[in-house]
Short mmCIF file of C-alpha atoms in Angstrom, two decimals:
data_model
loop_
_atom_site.label_atom_id
_atom_site.label_comp_id
_atom_site.label_asym_id
_atom_site.label_seq_id
_atom_site.Cartn_x
_atom_site.Cartn_y
_atom_site.Cartn_z
CA GLY A 7 6.52 -13.85 41.09
CA GLY A 8 6.82 -10.93 38.56
CA VAL A 9 5.10 -10.13 35.27
CA ALA A 10 5.54 -12.42 32.13
CA MET A 11 7.07 -10.71 29.34
CA ALA A 12 5.55 -10.82 26.03
CA ALA A 13 8.26 -11.54 23.64
CA PRO A 14 8.66 -8.48 21.32
CA GLN A 15 7.24 -9.34 17.99
CA ARG A 16 9.70 -8.72 14.90
CA ALA A 17 8.68 -8.40 11.43
CA GLU A 18 9.93 -11.51 10.17
CA GLY A 19 7.13 -13.13 12.06
CA ALA A 20 4.49 -12.34 10.17
CA THR A 21 2.80 -13.54 7.69
CA ILE A 22 2.13 -12.03 4.32
CA ARG A 23 -0.89 -13.18 2.24
CA PRO A 24 -3.40 -12.22 0.15
CA ALA A 25 -6.22 -10.77 2.07
CA GLN A 26 -9.90 -10.26 1.67
CA LEU A 27 -11.30 -6.55 2.34
CA ASP A 28 -13.09 -7.33 5.67
CA GLU A 29 -9.78 -8.50 6.83
CA ILE A 30 -8.08 -5.39 6.72
CA LEU A 31 -10.72 -2.84 6.54
CA THR A 32 -10.48 -1.92 10.10
CA LEU A 33 -6.44 -1.18 10.24
CA ARG A 34 -6.78 0.65 6.90
CA HIS A 35 -9.86 3.10 8.38
CA ALA A 36 -7.93 3.16 11.75
CA VAL A 37 -4.88 4.62 10.09
CA LEU A 38 -5.93 6.43 6.63
CA ARG A 39 -9.07 7.67 7.84
CA PRO A 40 -9.34 8.24 11.35
CA GLY A 41 -12.03 10.20 13.15
CA LYS A 42 -14.16 9.71 9.59
CA PRO A 43 -16.82 7.45 9.21
CA ARG A 44 -15.49 3.55 8.06
CA GLU A 45 -17.15 4.10 4.90
CA ALA A 46 -14.75 6.80 4.18
CA ALA A 47 -12.21 3.73 3.97
CA ILE A 48 -13.72 1.79 1.31
CA TYR A 49 -12.88 2.74 -2.04
CA ALA A 50 -15.10 2.62 -5.19
CA GLU A 51 -12.58 0.17 -6.95
CA ASP A 52 -12.72 -2.33 -3.56
CA SER A 53 -14.85 -4.56 -5.45
CA ALA A 54 -13.53 -4.44 -9.02
CA PRO A 55 -12.71 -8.16 -10.17
CA ASP A 56 -9.18 -7.03 -10.98
CA THR A 57 -8.45 -5.53 -7.39
CA TRP A 58 -6.55 -7.46 -4.69
CA HIS A 59 -5.80 -6.59 -1.37
CA LEU A 60 -2.15 -7.97 0.48
CA GLY A 61 -2.18 -8.14 4.35
CA ALA A 62 0.96 -8.65 7.03
CA PHE A 63 -0.73 -10.59 9.67
CA LEU A 64 0.27 -11.53 13.20
CA GLY A 65 -1.74 -13.98 15.48
CA GLY A 66 -4.39 -13.79 12.89
CA GLU A 67 -4.67 -9.62 13.12
CA PRO A 68 -3.53 -7.10 10.22
CA VAL A 69 -0.54 -4.94 11.35
CA SER A 70 0.07 -3.44 7.71
CA CYS A 71 -1.79 -3.55 4.38
CA ALA A 72 -2.37 -2.50 0.88
CA THR A 73 -4.57 -2.39 -2.04
CA VAL A 74 -3.60 -2.87 -5.59
CA LEU A 75 -6.17 -2.04 -8.29
CA ARG A 76 -5.85 -1.58 -12.55
CA ASN A 77 -5.84 2.37 -13.11
CA ARG A 78 -4.10 3.86 -16.07
CA PHE A 79 -1.38 5.78 -15.24
CA ARG A 80 -0.32 8.86 -17.86
CA GLY A 81 -1.85 6.87 -20.69
CA GLU A 82 -0.19 3.66 -19.67
CA PRO A 83 -1.63 0.24 -18.33
CA ALA A 84 -0.86 0.40 -14.98
CA GLN A 85 -1.59 -0.84 -10.89
CA GLN A 86 -2.39 1.76 -8.62
CA LEU A 87 -1.31 1.28 -5.33
CA ARG A 88 -3.82 2.31 -2.54
CA GLY A 89 -4.66 2.23 1.34
CA MET A 90 -1.02 1.25 2.21
CA ALA A 91 -1.46 1.12 5.91
CA THR A 92 0.66 -0.15 8.89
CA ARG A 93 -0.58 0.06 12.71
CA PRO A 94 1.60 3.14 14.05
CA ASP A 95 3.18 0.49 17.21
CA TRP A 96 4.68 -1.61 13.79
CA ALA A 97 5.98 1.43 11.95
CA GLY A 98 9.74 1.72 11.27
CA LYS A 99 10.31 -2.34 12.06
CA GLY A 100 10.39 -3.09 8.50
CA ILE A 101 6.90 -4.75 8.30
CA GLY A 102 5.93 -2.47 5.46
CA THR A 103 9.18 -2.98 3.38
CA ARG A 104 8.06 -6.57 3.47
CA LEU A 105 4.73 -6.00 2.40
CA LEU A 106 5.90 -4.00 -0.73
CA ASN A 107 8.59 -6.78 -1.78
CA ALA A 108 5.74 -9.37 -1.84
CA LEU A 109 3.44 -6.98 -3.96
CA ASP A 110 6.34 -6.29 -6.07
CA ALA A 111 6.71 -10.38 -6.31
CA ALA A 112 2.70 -10.91 -6.98
CA VAL A 113 2.76 -8.36 -10.04
CA LEU A 114 6.04 -9.79 -11.39
CA ALA A 115 4.36 -13.52 -10.90
CA ASP A 116 1.40 -12.31 -13.16
CA PRO A 117 2.20 -12.77 -16.70
CA SER A 118 -1.02 -10.47 -17.83
CA ALA A 119 -0.21 -7.56 -14.84
CA PRO A 120 1.19 -4.16 -15.66
CA ARG A 121 4.42 -3.54 -14.16
CA LEU A 122 4.03 0.00 -14.10
CA LEU A 123 3.00 0.58 -10.19
CA TRP A 124 2.06 4.24 -8.58
CA ALA A 125 0.50 5.66 -6.16
CA ASN A 126 -0.70 9.01 -4.17
CA ALA A 127 1.75 9.13 -1.61
CA ARG A 128 1.33 11.12 1.57
CA VAL A 129 4.34 13.51 1.74
CA SER A 130 5.33 12.58 5.15
CA ALA A 131 5.68 8.77 3.83
CA LEU A 132 8.18 9.57 0.57
CA PRO A 133 11.26 8.64 2.28
CA PHE A 134 9.71 5.42 3.07
CA TYR A 135 8.88 4.73 -0.60
CA GLU A 136 11.55 6.09 -2.05
CA ARG A 137 13.83 3.67 -0.34
CA GLN A 138 11.65 1.04 -1.80
CA GLY A 139 12.35 2.10 -5.32
CA TRP A 140 9.66 4.38 -5.87
CA ALA A 141 10.04 7.60 -7.73
CA VAL A 142 8.49 11.14 -7.00
CA VAL A 143 6.65 11.95 -10.21
CA SER A 144 4.50 15.25 -9.47
CA ASP A 145 4.60 18.12 -7.47
CA GLU A 146 2.76 18.43 -4.08
CA PHE A 147 -0.86 18.54 -4.04
CA ASP A 148 -3.42 18.47 -1.22
CA VAL A 149 -5.95 16.23 -0.86
CA PRO A 150 -8.83 17.50 1.05
CA GLY A 151 -9.10 16.18 4.59
CA ILE A 152 -6.24 14.24 4.53
CA GLY A 153 -3.55 16.65 3.63
CA PRO A 154 -0.22 17.16 1.22
CA HIS A 155 0.77 14.09 -1.34
CA LYS A 156 2.60 13.39 -4.19
CA GLU A 157 2.32 11.31 -7.10
CA ILE A 158 4.70 8.79 -7.02
CA ALA A 159 5.76 5.47 -9.44
CA LYS A 160 7.84 2.47 -9.96
CA ARG A 161 8.14 0.13 -12.89
CA LEU A 162 9.13 -3.36 -12.27
CA GLY A 163 11.60 -4.98 -14.57
CA GLY A 164 12.55 -3.85 -17.66
CA ASN A 165 14.65 -0.54 -18.08
CA GLY A 166 12.79 1.02 -14.51
CA LYS A 167 11.91 3.82 -16.18
CA VAL A 168 8.50 5.75 -15.26
CA PRO A 169 6.46 8.15 -17.12
CA ALA A 170 7.49 11.86 -15.75
#
């Protein structure tokens, strides 16, 4: 006999699509707020009408997710990336890159959407974001109970300059 091995899953096989909060909340909670109550992974802005969620799904299960909400940055209309999470067994396989590429495309496809994106990124994730064209625009600061972060920003289209 022998054991039938499942074919290795590849990032290309994932479906990236808009998602509902209830589809991605378990993943967001498990990756970003482990050991804390599920409510700790819910953002006040999740229910705002112009907030949207994106997910990468394999066999119906989310393996990566992100949330985008309208939130000014340094006085300028902008969209904030929050809740970017990838299942640990999928880290480093390109799924987060595909998710951010889809996010950029969705922003560019919406004529009314601010082109300036920003986020509070965990210091451990900065190399990932920098590879995706994000710029670090702040000194390090601590998010209590979570750890060291820096502000990052990215402008789609135009000259690409971000507020320093």
